Amino acid sequence: MTTSDHDFDVTVRGGRISTDSKTFEADIGIKDGVIVCIQRNLPPGRCDIDAAGRWVLPGGIDSHVHIEQRSGMGMMCADDFYSGTVAAAFGGTTTVIPFAAQHRGKKIPEVIADYAQLAREKAVIDYGFHLILSDPDEVALTQDLPKAIREGITSLKVYMTYEQLKLSDYQLLDVLALAGAEGAMVMIHAENHDMIRWIATRLLERGHTAPKFHAVAHDPLVEAEAGHRAIVMSRLIDVPVLLVHVAGAETVELIRSAQLLGSKVHAESCPQYLFLTEDNIDLPRVEGAKFCCSPPPRDVRSQEAVWAGFKDGTLRLYSSDHAPYRFDESGKLPNGEATTFKEMANGVPGIELRMPLLFSEGVMTGRLSIQEFVALTSTNHARMYGLSHCKGDIAVGMDADLALWNPEREVTVDTTMLHDNVGYTPYQGKRLRGWPEVVMSRGRVVVQDNTLQVERGSGQYIPRRSPEATLPVKTAAGATRLPALLGLKGKAWPTQ
Ligand code: URP
Ligand code: ZN
Ligand code: ZN
């Protein structure tokens, strides 16, 4: 193409660009929200953005966030689609995939329509939805899910715990078989429900009610057992699974082993498993509730295992699992100071700090390359969730979703600087190096000069394609005979 004056709506000039595979210096020309040219010395656009001294990275994709959602235990998130997406944007994220959560008795098309309307009115960045499935009945499996998947909701989340959400192993197999046939990804919350219930009952009988006992009830073996069971089910019928919010060293190890055996198991972890431990939960009175999520943060050995998992590709997704609950009766403390660890809402906020934490503690310390950072925070999410035709990369034809990071900027985390509606952060006081100063979504400047530049509702719904599985299994071992015998069809799963 020619590059005469004003070919571009926006030119991003003089930055150091990194994708998941290369780093180079160039200008980026943007037209109609799309990257149309990448080369040095481009002419000015109508808007010219100076990126000298900045890293120009793909905008983050946070593929695990709870926004304007009621939890399995019935608590309402503190963030709606406005505050949640504003907070995401200020932290360098330009696409979120929150959940449309089916609670039992609710019809899937209505659930999706309700969330779609909420997001349409408020989101400031682009978004898709996963469907939380709690009731995989005949209508869901034969009609509603295939339709939802074909319309762009190409991933489902299922739970092995929480009384109101959990599926039996039989139901899990039904869902996996359906997902395999339709080309959807199944995200699994893997914790053994009865183990948690059994331990918690005995702890409460002994008067152990404080938040720190949440970590006791959610023992690492609870996660490892359920994770292993999910992997075995995936192997049994040769359908991929994605274990979300992996916390424990043993779970990382069993995922690595399963991948080496040829299992199609993918995995995600989150900031709370890199930067918090169970010691954070051990605070006076109910203060520790601010650090309680499921699975809980574990020990230093597990933190190291998660870092190692990110490094060697065992864990390919770094998401926030932003689950924003206020420190009051609406969320963490339904019974005030008398709230037991079984009653408080599970989850920690992290949508805004997800990327700055990893940039500072990963890239700026040399633990991760800038390309690994891009893969973990953006590109791998696009590939895993069917967005790689438009998101997660800096290349001609891609949406101009960019974040300009200043590696010199030092920030001390304080709740008051954050844009969510939670009122606390587990990372209070942490000193970070590096910050995304300009954030663009489809060529629109969303954040600049520490100010939001776009209107409520200006984000777009992005229907997703089938997950590409361009995150291949590590080796290709023979699948079981069962899919052929039972006539199960797999649609979109290359077996490279
Ligand atoms: O504790 C957590 N992670 N709460 C959010 C819900 C979920 O299971 O992801
Ligand atoms: Zn979960
Ligand atoms: Zn979650």
PDB file of C-alpha atoms in Angstrom, residues 103-388:
ATOM      1  CA  HIS A 103     -27.931 -21.216  37.639  1.00  0.00           C
ATOM      2  CA  ARG A 104     -30.087 -24.332  37.854  1.00  0.00           C
ATOM      3  CA  GLY A 105     -33.557 -23.902  36.469  1.00  0.00           C
ATOM      4  CA  LYS A 106     -32.508 -21.072  34.133  1.00  0.00           C
ATOM      5  CA  LYS A 107     -32.710 -21.519  30.378  1.00  0.00           C
ATOM      6  CA  ILE A 108     -29.428 -21.066  28.514  1.00  0.00           C
ATOM      7  CA  PRO A 109     -30.717 -18.693  25.780  1.00  0.00           C
ATOM      8  CA  GLU A 110     -32.171 -16.374  28.436  1.00  0.00           C
ATOM      9  CA  VAL A 111     -28.963 -16.442  30.478  1.00  0.00           C
ATOM     10  CA  ILE A 112     -26.909 -15.468  27.445  1.00  0.00           C
ATOM     11  CA  ALA A 113     -29.351 -12.736  26.394  1.00  0.00           C
ATOM     12  CA  ASP A 114     -29.311 -11.213  29.901  1.00  0.00           C
ATOM     13  CA  TYR A 115     -25.524 -10.982  30.089  1.00  0.00           C
ATOM     14  CA  ALA A 116     -25.295  -9.754  26.507  1.00  0.00           C
ATOM     15  CA  GLN A 117     -27.579  -6.840  27.299  1.00  0.00           C
ATOM     16  CA  LEU A 118     -25.661  -5.884  30.455  1.00  0.00           C
ATOM     17  CA  ALA A 119     -22.355  -5.888  28.593  1.00  0.00           C
ATOM     18  CA  ARG A 120     -23.686  -4.108  25.519  1.00  0.00           C
ATOM     19  CA  GLU A 121     -24.775  -1.141  27.615  1.00  0.00           C
ATOM     20  CA  LYS A 122     -21.606  -0.805  29.698  1.00  0.00           C
ATOM     21  CA  ALA A 123     -18.427  -2.467  28.388  1.00  0.00           C
ATOM     22  CA  VAL A 124     -15.653  -0.104  27.236  1.00  0.00           C
ATOM     23  CA  ILE A 125     -13.472  -2.821  25.669  1.00  0.00           C
ATOM     24  CA  ASP A 126     -14.261  -5.877  23.556  1.00  0.00           C
ATOM     25  CA  TYR A 127     -15.633  -9.026  25.122  1.00  0.00           C
ATOM     26  CA  GLY A 128     -16.943 -12.525  24.537  1.00  0.00           C
ATOM     27  CA  PHE A 129     -18.617 -14.926  26.931  1.00  0.00           C
ATOM     28  CA  HIS A 130     -18.002 -18.392  28.296  1.00  0.00           C
ATOM     29  CA  LEU A 131     -21.086 -20.203  29.507  1.00  0.00           C
ATOM     30  CA  ILE A 132     -21.088 -21.581  33.061  1.00  0.00           C
ATOM     31  CA  LEU A 133     -23.152 -24.719  32.748  1.00  0.00           C
ATOM     32  CA  SER A 134     -24.853 -26.079  35.876  1.00  0.00           C
ATOM     33  CA  ASP A 135     -27.742 -27.979  34.316  1.00  0.00           C
ATOM     34  CA  PRO A 136     -26.715 -30.114  31.328  1.00  0.00           C
ATOM     35  CA  ASP A 137     -30.165 -31.586  30.671  1.00  0.00           C
ATOM     36  CA  GLU A 138     -31.405 -33.028  27.381  1.00  0.00           C
ATOM     37  CA  VAL A 139     -32.483 -29.657  25.957  1.00  0.00           C
ATOM     38  CA  ALA A 140     -29.159 -28.095  26.885  1.00  0.00           C
ATOM     39  CA  LEU A 141     -27.117 -30.878  25.350  1.00  0.00           C
ATOM     40  CA  THR A 142     -29.085 -31.333  22.163  1.00  0.00           C
ATOM     41  CA  GLN A 143     -30.303 -27.816  21.390  1.00  0.00           C
ATOM     42  CA  ASP A 144     -29.158 -24.902  23.523  1.00  0.00           C
ATOM     43  CA  LEU A 145     -25.439 -25.655  23.768  1.00  0.00           C
ATOM     44  CA  PRO A 146     -24.895 -26.512  20.095  1.00  0.00           C
ATOM     45  CA  LYS A 147     -26.704 -23.280  19.169  1.00  0.00           C
ATOM     46  CA  ALA A 148     -24.708 -21.175  21.642  1.00  0.00           C
ATOM     47  CA  ILE A 149     -21.433 -22.663  20.422  1.00  0.00           C
ATOM     48  CA  ARG A 150     -22.333 -22.029  16.787  1.00  0.00           C
ATOM     49  CA  GLU A 151     -23.184 -18.442  17.682  1.00  0.00           C
ATOM     50  CA  GLY A 152     -19.740 -17.789  19.131  1.00  0.00           C
ATOM     51  CA  ILE A 153     -19.766 -18.955  22.728  1.00  0.00           C
ATOM     52  CA  THR A 154     -17.161 -21.595  22.059  1.00  0.00           C
ATOM     53  CA  SER A 155     -16.190 -22.411  25.633  1.00  0.00           C
ATOM     54  CA  LEU A 156     -18.023 -23.730  28.688  1.00  0.00           C
ATOM     55  CA  LYS A 157     -17.034 -23.722  32.339  1.00  0.00           C
ATOM     56  CA  VAL A 158     -18.093 -26.600  34.536  1.00  0.00           C
ATOM     57  CA  TYR A 159     -17.578 -27.142  38.249  1.00  0.00           C
ATOM     58  CA  MET A 160     -16.650 -30.239  40.205  1.00  0.00           C
ATOM     59  CA  THR A 161     -17.495 -28.440  43.455  1.00  0.00           C
ATOM     60  CA  TYR A 162     -20.007 -25.905  44.863  1.00  0.00           C
ATOM     61  CA  GLU A 163     -23.335 -27.504  45.792  1.00  0.00           C
ATOM     62  CA  GLN A 164     -25.316 -25.334  43.369  1.00  0.00           C
ATOM     63  CA  LEU A 165     -23.030 -25.741  40.366  1.00  0.00           C
ATOM     64  CA  LYS A 166     -21.210 -29.058  40.500  1.00  0.00           C
ATOM     65  CA  LEU A 167     -21.710 -31.720  37.865  1.00  0.00           C
ATOM     66  CA  SER A 168     -21.413 -35.460  38.440  1.00  0.00           C
ATOM     67  CA  ASP A 169     -18.736 -37.387  36.576  1.00  0.00           C
ATOM     68  CA  TYR A 170     -21.516 -38.757  34.349  1.00  0.00           C
ATOM     69  CA  GLN A 171     -22.622 -35.233  33.481  1.00  0.00           C
ATOM     70  CA  LEU A 172     -19.035 -34.139  32.906  1.00  0.00           C
ATOM     71  CA  LEU A 173     -18.603 -36.897  30.350  1.00  0.00           C
ATOM     72  CA  ASP A 174     -21.823 -35.804  28.632  1.00  0.00           C
ATOM     73  CA  VAL A 175     -20.527 -32.244  28.419  1.00  0.00           C
ATOM     74  CA  LEU A 176     -17.091 -33.301  27.200  1.00  0.00           C
ATOM     75  CA  ALA A 177     -18.611 -35.480  24.493  1.00  0.00           C
ATOM     76  CA  LEU A 178     -20.820 -32.607  23.335  1.00  0.00           C
ATOM     77  CA  ALA A 179     -17.919 -30.144  23.377  1.00  0.00           C
ATOM     78  CA  GLY A 180     -15.768 -32.549  21.385  1.00  0.00           C
ATOM     79  CA  ALA A 181     -18.478 -32.894  18.769  1.00  0.00           C
ATOM     80  CA  GLU A 182     -19.183 -29.169  18.499  1.00  0.00           C
ATOM     81  CA  GLY A 183     -15.590 -27.940  18.817  1.00  0.00           C
ATOM     82  CA  ALA A 184     -15.891 -26.109  22.141  1.00  0.00           C
ATOM     83  CA  MET A 185     -13.365 -25.871  24.967  1.00  0.00           C
ATOM     84  CA  VAL A 186     -14.368 -27.121  28.419  1.00  0.00           C
ATOM     85  CA  MET A 187     -12.875 -25.175  31.308  1.00  0.00           C
ATOM     86  CA  ILE A 188     -12.934 -27.189  34.512  1.00  0.00           C
ATOM     87  CA  HIS A 189     -12.960 -25.967  38.106  1.00  0.00           C
ATOM     88  CA  ALA A 190     -11.321 -29.047  39.542  1.00  0.00           C
ATOM     89  CA  GLU A 191     -11.729 -29.519  43.288  1.00  0.00           C
ATOM     90  CA  ASN A 192     -13.176 -32.592  45.017  1.00  0.00           C
ATOM     91  CA  HIS A 193     -16.460 -31.439  46.539  1.00  0.00           C
ATOM     92  CA  ASP A 194     -16.893 -34.175  49.134  1.00  0.00           C
ATOM     93  CA  MET A 195     -13.336 -33.862  50.404  1.00  0.00           C
ATOM     94  CA  ILE A 196     -13.836 -30.124  50.973  1.00  0.00           C
ATOM     95  CA  ARG A 197     -17.202 -30.725  52.649  1.00  0.00           C
ATOM     96  CA  TRP A 198     -15.824 -33.498  54.882  1.00  0.00           C
ATOM     97  CA  ILE A 199     -12.824 -31.472  56.070  1.00  0.00           C
ATOM     98  CA  ALA A 200     -14.860 -28.279  56.514  1.00  0.00           C
ATOM     99  CA  THR A 201     -17.530 -30.037  58.598  1.00  0.00           C
ATOM    100  CA  ARG A 202     -14.905 -31.309  61.024  1.00  0.00           C
ATOM    101  CA  LEU A 203     -13.101 -27.963  61.195  1.00  0.00           C
ATOM    102  CA  LEU A 204     -16.332 -26.106  62.001  1.00  0.00           C
ATOM    103  CA  GLU A 205     -17.290 -28.725  64.635  1.00  0.00           C
ATOM    104  CA  ARG A 206     -14.011 -27.896  66.356  1.00  0.00           C
ATOM    105  CA  GLY A 207     -14.674 -24.153  66.194  1.00  0.00           C
ATOM    106  CA  HIS A 208     -12.117 -23.479  63.470  1.00  0.00           C
ATOM    107  CA  THR A 209     -14.046 -20.770  61.627  1.00  0.00           C
ATOM    108  CA  ALA A 210     -11.368 -18.218  60.651  1.00  0.00           C
ATOM    109  CA  PRO A 211     -10.547 -17.525  56.981  1.00  0.00           C
ATOM    110  CA  LYS A 212      -7.227 -19.374  57.220  1.00  0.00           C
ATOM    111  CA  PHE A 213      -9.154 -22.644  57.563  1.00  0.00           C
ATOM    112  CA  HIS A 214     -10.438 -22.134  54.020  1.00  0.00           C
ATOM    113  CA  ALA A 215      -6.953 -23.157  52.887  1.00  0.00           C
ATOM    114  CA  VAL A 216      -7.084 -26.223  55.141  1.00  0.00           C
ATOM    115  CA  ALA A 217     -10.442 -27.340  53.724  1.00  0.00           C
ATOM    116  CA  HIS A 218      -9.194 -26.796  50.177  1.00  0.00           C
ATOM    117  CA  ASP A 219      -6.116 -28.986  50.661  1.00  0.00           C
ATOM    118  CA  PRO A 220      -3.784 -29.299  47.648  1.00  0.00           C
ATOM    119  CA  LEU A 221      -4.832 -32.952  47.333  1.00  0.00           C
ATOM    120  CA  VAL A 222      -8.444 -31.822  46.841  1.00  0.00           C
ATOM    121  CA  GLU A 223      -7.295 -30.008  43.705  1.00  0.00           C
ATOM    122  CA  ALA A 224      -4.903 -32.740  42.586  1.00  0.00           C
ATOM    123  CA  GLU A 225      -7.518 -35.489  42.856  1.00  0.00           C
ATOM    124  CA  ALA A 226     -10.149 -33.634  40.872  1.00  0.00           C
ATOM    125  CA  GLY A 227      -7.582 -32.410  38.335  1.00  0.00           C
ATOM    126  CA  HIS A 228      -6.441 -35.966  37.784  1.00  0.00           C
ATOM    127  CA  ARG A 229     -10.033 -37.176  37.421  1.00  0.00           C
ATOM    128  CA  ALA A 230     -10.768 -34.484  34.847  1.00  0.00           C
ATOM    129  CA  ILE A 231      -7.679 -35.427  32.870  1.00  0.00           C
ATOM    130  CA  VAL A 232      -8.633 -39.094  32.924  1.00  0.00           C
ATOM    131  CA  MET A 233     -12.116 -38.267  31.636  1.00  0.00           C
ATOM    132  CA  SER A 234     -10.564 -36.196  28.864  1.00  0.00           C
ATOM    133  CA  ARG A 235      -8.293 -39.086  27.923  1.00  0.00           C
ATOM    134  CA  LEU A 236     -11.111 -41.599  28.116  1.00  0.00           C
ATOM    135  CA  ILE A 237     -13.077 -39.969  25.320  1.00  0.00           C
ATOM    136  CA  ASP A 238     -10.225 -38.021  23.698  1.00  0.00           C
ATOM    137  CA  VAL A 239     -11.630 -34.528  24.208  1.00  0.00           C
ATOM    138  CA  PRO A 240      -9.484 -31.576  25.315  1.00  0.00           C
ATOM    139  CA  VAL A 241      -9.950 -29.992  28.715  1.00  0.00           C
ATOM    140  CA  LEU A 242      -8.645 -26.805  30.251  1.00  0.00           C
ATOM    141  CA  LEU A 243      -7.914 -26.842  33.967  1.00  0.00           C
ATOM    142  CA  VAL A 244      -8.402 -23.316  35.236  1.00  0.00           C
ATOM    143  CA  HIS A 245      -6.846 -21.543  38.225  1.00  0.00           C
ATOM    144  CA  VAL A 246      -4.184 -24.175  38.881  1.00  0.00           C
ATOM    145  CA  ALA A 247      -2.656 -23.508  42.291  1.00  0.00           C
ATOM    146  CA  GLY A 248      -0.725 -26.474  43.677  1.00  0.00           C
ATOM    147  CA  ALA A 249       2.683 -27.900  42.782  1.00  0.00           C
ATOM    148  CA  GLU A 250       1.255 -31.404  42.580  1.00  0.00           C
ATOM    149  CA  THR A 251      -1.418 -30.314  40.106  1.00  0.00           C
ATOM    150  CA  VAL A 252       1.186 -28.625  37.900  1.00  0.00           C
ATOM    151  CA  GLU A 253       3.214 -31.834  37.971  1.00  0.00           C
ATOM    152  CA  LEU A 254       0.298 -34.067  37.047  1.00  0.00           C
ATOM    153  CA  ILE A 255      -0.673 -31.772  34.164  1.00  0.00           C
ATOM    154  CA  ARG A 256       2.914 -31.869  32.895  1.00  0.00           C
ATOM    155  CA  SER A 257       2.966 -35.668  33.093  1.00  0.00           C
ATOM    156  CA  ALA A 258      -0.401 -35.967  31.355  1.00  0.00           C
ATOM    157  CA  GLN A 259       0.766 -33.676  28.548  1.00  0.00           C
ATOM    158  CA  LEU A 260       3.887 -35.765  28.079  1.00  0.00           C
ATOM    159  CA  LEU A 261       1.644 -38.816  27.782  1.00  0.00           C
ATOM    160  CA  GLY A 262      -0.187 -37.082  24.959  1.00  0.00           C
ATOM    161  CA  SER A 263      -3.262 -35.871  26.836  1.00  0.00           C
ATOM    162  CA  LYS A 264      -5.039 -32.854  25.435  1.00  0.00           C
ATOM    163  CA  VAL A 265      -4.969 -31.053  28.739  1.00  0.00           C
ATOM    164  CA  HIS A 266      -4.418 -27.317  28.811  1.00  0.00           C
ATOM    165  CA  ALA A 267      -3.999 -25.222  31.914  1.00  0.00           C
ATOM    166  CA  GLU A 268      -4.288 -21.722  33.330  1.00  0.00           C
ATOM    167  CA  SER A 269      -2.972 -20.059  36.454  1.00  0.00           C
ATOM    168  CA  CYS A 270      -3.380 -16.619  37.979  1.00  0.00           C
ATOM    169  CA  PRO A 271      -1.545 -13.837  39.877  1.00  0.00           C
ATOM    170  CA  GLN A 272      -2.780 -15.053  43.258  1.00  0.00           C
ATOM    171  CA  TYR A 273      -0.814 -18.287  42.799  1.00  0.00           C
ATOM    172  CA  LEU A 274       2.394 -16.438  41.899  1.00  0.00           C
ATOM    173  CA  PHE A 275       2.258 -13.551  44.365  1.00  0.00           C
ATOM    174  CA  LEU A 276       0.277 -14.756  47.404  1.00  0.00           C
ATOM    175  CA  THR A 277       0.604 -17.709  49.767  1.00  0.00           C
ATOM    176  CA  GLU A 278      -1.664 -19.173  52.439  1.00  0.00           C
ATOM    177  CA  ASP A 279       0.276 -17.081  54.977  1.00  0.00           C
ATOM    178  CA  ASN A 280      -1.527 -14.028  53.584  1.00  0.00           C
ATOM    179  CA  ILE A 281      -4.824 -15.518  54.749  1.00  0.00           C
ATOM    180  CA  ASP A 282      -3.588 -15.895  58.347  1.00  0.00           C
ATOM    181  CA  LEU A 283      -4.604 -12.447  59.595  1.00  0.00           C
ATOM    182  CA  PRO A 284      -6.475 -11.317  62.731  1.00  0.00           C
ATOM    183  CA  ARG A 285     -10.269 -11.693  62.881  1.00  0.00           C
ATOM    184  CA  VAL A 286     -11.802 -11.929  59.386  1.00  0.00           C
ATOM    185  CA  GLU A 287      -9.208  -9.813  57.556  1.00  0.00           C
ATOM    186  CA  GLY A 288      -7.829 -12.914  55.803  1.00  0.00           C
ATOM    187  CA  ALA A 289     -11.083 -13.207  53.844  1.00  0.00           C
ATOM    188  CA  LYS A 290      -9.642 -10.643  51.418  1.00  0.00           C
ATOM    189  CA  PHE A 291      -7.172 -13.301  50.265  1.00  0.00           C
ATOM    190  CA  CYS A 292      -9.559 -16.273  50.015  1.00  0.00           C
ATOM    191  CA  CYS A 293     -10.241 -17.777  46.650  1.00  0.00           C
ATOM    192  CA  SER A 294     -10.732 -21.316  45.431  1.00  0.00           C
ATOM    193  CA  PRO A 295      -8.327 -22.979  45.128  1.00  0.00           C
ATOM    194  CA  PRO A 296      -6.513 -20.896  47.763  1.00  0.00           C
ATOM    195  CA  PRO A 297      -2.994 -19.497  47.405  1.00  0.00           C
ATOM    196  CA  ARG A 298      -0.592 -22.171  48.605  1.00  0.00           C
ATOM    197  CA  ASP A 299       3.106 -22.215  49.571  1.00  0.00           C
ATOM    198  CA  VAL A 300       6.396 -21.006  48.101  1.00  0.00           C
ATOM    199  CA  ARG A 301       7.024 -24.413  46.502  1.00  0.00           C
ATOM    200  CA  SER A 302       3.744 -24.132  44.633  1.00  0.00           C
ATOM    201  CA  GLN A 303       4.532 -20.559  43.566  1.00  0.00           C
ATOM    202  CA  GLU A 304       7.781 -21.830  42.090  1.00  0.00           C
ATOM    203  CA  ALA A 305       5.954 -24.692  40.372  1.00  0.00           C
ATOM    204  CA  VAL A 306       3.549 -22.230  38.754  1.00  0.00           C
ATOM    205  CA  TRP A 307       6.458 -20.062  37.537  1.00  0.00           C
ATOM    206  CA  ALA A 308       8.119 -23.193  36.145  1.00  0.00           C
ATOM    207  CA  GLY A 309       4.840 -24.255  34.507  1.00  0.00           C
ATOM    208  CA  PHE A 310       4.573 -20.897  32.759  1.00  0.00           C
ATOM    209  CA  LYS A 311       8.190 -21.129  31.654  1.00  0.00           C
ATOM    210  CA  ASP A 312       8.020 -24.619  30.121  1.00  0.00           C
ATOM    211  CA  GLY A 313       4.558 -24.316  28.566  1.00  0.00           C
ATOM    212  CA  THR A 314       2.724 -26.620  30.949  1.00  0.00           C
ATOM    213  CA  LEU A 315       0.572 -23.620  31.894  1.00  0.00           C
ATOM    214  CA  ARG A 316      -0.246 -21.513  28.866  1.00  0.00           C
ATOM    215  CA  LEU A 317      -2.781 -19.033  30.162  1.00  0.00           C
ATOM    216  CA  TYR A 318      -2.233 -16.325  32.772  1.00  0.00           C
ATOM    217  CA  SER A 319      -5.663 -14.922  33.701  1.00  0.00           C
ATOM    218  CA  SER A 320      -6.872 -12.903  36.649  1.00  0.00           C
ATOM    219  CA  ASP A 321      -9.877 -14.985  37.779  1.00  0.00           C
ATOM    220  CA  HIS A 322     -11.086 -11.553  38.853  1.00  0.00           C
ATOM    221  CA  ALA A 323     -13.838 -12.403  41.340  1.00  0.00           C
ATOM    222  CA  PRO A 324     -14.646  -9.068  42.958  1.00  0.00           C
ATOM    223  CA  TYR A 325     -16.433  -9.180  46.302  1.00  0.00           C
ATOM    224  CA  ARG A 326     -16.605  -6.279  48.706  1.00  0.00           C
ATOM    225  CA  PHE A 327     -15.413  -6.635  52.281  1.00  0.00           C
ATOM    226  CA  ASP A 328     -18.951  -6.296  53.641  1.00  0.00           C
ATOM    227  CA  GLU A 329     -22.212  -8.235  53.936  1.00  0.00           C
ATOM    228  CA  SER A 330     -22.689  -8.231  50.132  1.00  0.00           C
ATOM    229  CA  GLY A 331     -19.663 -10.462  49.595  1.00  0.00           C
ATOM    230  CA  LYS A 332     -16.929 -11.474  51.961  1.00  0.00           C
ATOM    231  CA  LEU A 333     -18.814 -10.984  55.239  1.00  0.00           C
ATOM    232  CA  PRO A 334     -22.472 -12.036  54.971  1.00  0.00           C
ATOM    233  CA  ASN A 335     -22.533 -12.442  58.780  1.00  0.00           C
ATOM    234  CA  GLY A 336     -20.167  -9.627  59.636  1.00  0.00           C
ATOM    235  CA  GLU A 337     -17.349 -10.516  62.012  1.00  0.00           C
ATOM    236  CA  ALA A 338     -19.085 -13.835  62.764  1.00  0.00           C
ATOM    237  CA  THR A 339     -18.734 -15.025  59.140  1.00  0.00           C
ATOM    238  CA  THR A 340     -17.098 -18.453  58.910  1.00  0.00           C
ATOM    239  CA  PHE A 341     -14.747 -19.501  56.133  1.00  0.00           C
ATOM    240  CA  LYS A 342     -17.616 -21.527  54.613  1.00  0.00           C
ATOM    241  CA  GLU A 343     -19.882 -18.503  54.318  1.00  0.00           C
ATOM    242  CA  MET A 344     -17.657 -15.840  52.760  1.00  0.00           C
ATOM    243  CA  ALA A 345     -17.632 -15.278  49.006  1.00  0.00           C
ATOM    244  CA  ASN A 346     -14.699 -16.962  47.285  1.00  0.00           C
ATOM    245  CA  GLY A 347     -12.488 -14.960  44.998  1.00  0.00           C
ATOM    246  CA  VAL A 348      -9.988 -12.128  44.775  1.00  0.00           C
ATOM    247  CA  PRO A 349      -9.848  -9.060  42.526  1.00  0.00           C
ATOM    248  CA  GLY A 350      -7.039  -8.808  39.965  1.00  0.00           C
ATOM    249  CA  ILE A 351      -8.326  -7.595  36.604  1.00  0.00           C
ATOM    250  CA  GLU A 352      -6.293  -4.332  36.660  1.00  0.00           C
ATOM    251  CA  LEU A 353      -3.086  -5.610  38.259  1.00  0.00           C
ATOM    252  CA  ARG A 354      -2.838  -8.935  36.388  1.00  0.00           C
ATOM    253  CA  MET A 355      -0.507  -7.617  33.683  1.00  0.00           C
ATOM    254  CA  PRO A 356       1.458  -5.030  35.713  1.00  0.00           C
ATOM    255  CA  LEU A 357       2.262  -7.715  38.325  1.00  0.00           C
ATOM    256  CA  LEU A 358       3.645 -10.117  35.712  1.00  0.00           C
ATOM    257  CA  PHE A 359       5.442  -7.376  33.797  1.00  0.00           C
ATOM    258  CA  SER A 360       7.174  -6.204  36.967  1.00  0.00           C
ATOM    259  CA  GLU A 361       7.907  -9.540  38.611  1.00  0.00           C
ATOM    260  CA  GLY A 362       8.385 -11.539  35.423  1.00  0.00           C
ATOM    261  CA  VAL A 363       9.796  -9.345  32.660  1.00  0.00           C
ATOM    262  CA  MET A 364      11.615  -6.697  34.720  1.00  0.00           C
ATOM    263  CA  THR A 365      13.304  -9.330  36.899  1.00  0.00           C
ATOM    264  CA  GLY A 366      14.350 -11.397  33.870  1.00  0.00           C
ATOM    265  CA  ARG A 367      12.250 -14.422  34.856  1.00  0.00           C
ATOM    266  CA  LEU A 368      10.230 -14.129  31.630  1.00  0.00           C
ATOM    267  CA  SER A 369      11.112 -12.752  28.222  1.00  0.00           C
ATOM    268  CA  ILE A 370       8.891 -10.041  26.835  1.00  0.00           C
ATOM    269  CA  GLN A 371       7.678 -12.572  24.249  1.00  0.00           C
ATOM    270  CA  GLU A 372       6.710 -15.059  26.927  1.00  0.00           C
ATOM    271  CA  PHE A 373       4.843 -12.237  28.654  1.00  0.00           C
ATOM    272  CA  VAL A 374       2.895 -11.501  25.453  1.00  0.00           C
ATOM    273  CA  ALA A 375       2.089 -15.177  24.954  1.00  0.00           C
ATOM    274  CA  LEU A 376       0.892 -15.677  28.526  1.00  0.00           C
ATOM    275  CA  THR A 377      -1.175 -12.519  28.747  1.00  0.00           C
ATOM    276  CA  SER A 378      -2.600 -12.291  25.235  1.00  0.00           C
ATOM    277  CA  THR A 379      -1.649 -14.522  22.298  1.00  0.00           C
ATOM    278  CA  ASN A 380      -2.280 -17.871  23.962  1.00  0.00           C
ATOM    279  CA  HIS A 381      -5.726 -16.713  25.089  1.00  0.00           C
ATOM    280  CA  ALA A 382      -6.610 -15.760  21.521  1.00  0.00           C
ATOM    281  CA  ARG A 383      -5.535 -19.173  20.286  1.00  0.00           C
ATOM    282  CA  MET A 384      -7.188 -21.132  23.065  1.00  0.00           C
ATOM    283  CA  TYR A 385     -10.502 -19.350  22.733  1.00  0.00           C
ATOM    284  CA  GLY A 386     -10.956 -18.821  19.011  1.00  0.00           C
ATOM    285  CA  LEU A 387      -9.947 -15.156  18.785  1.00  0.00           C
ATOM    286  CA  SER A 388      -6.668 -15.405  16.932  1.00  0.00           C
TER     287      SER A 388
END
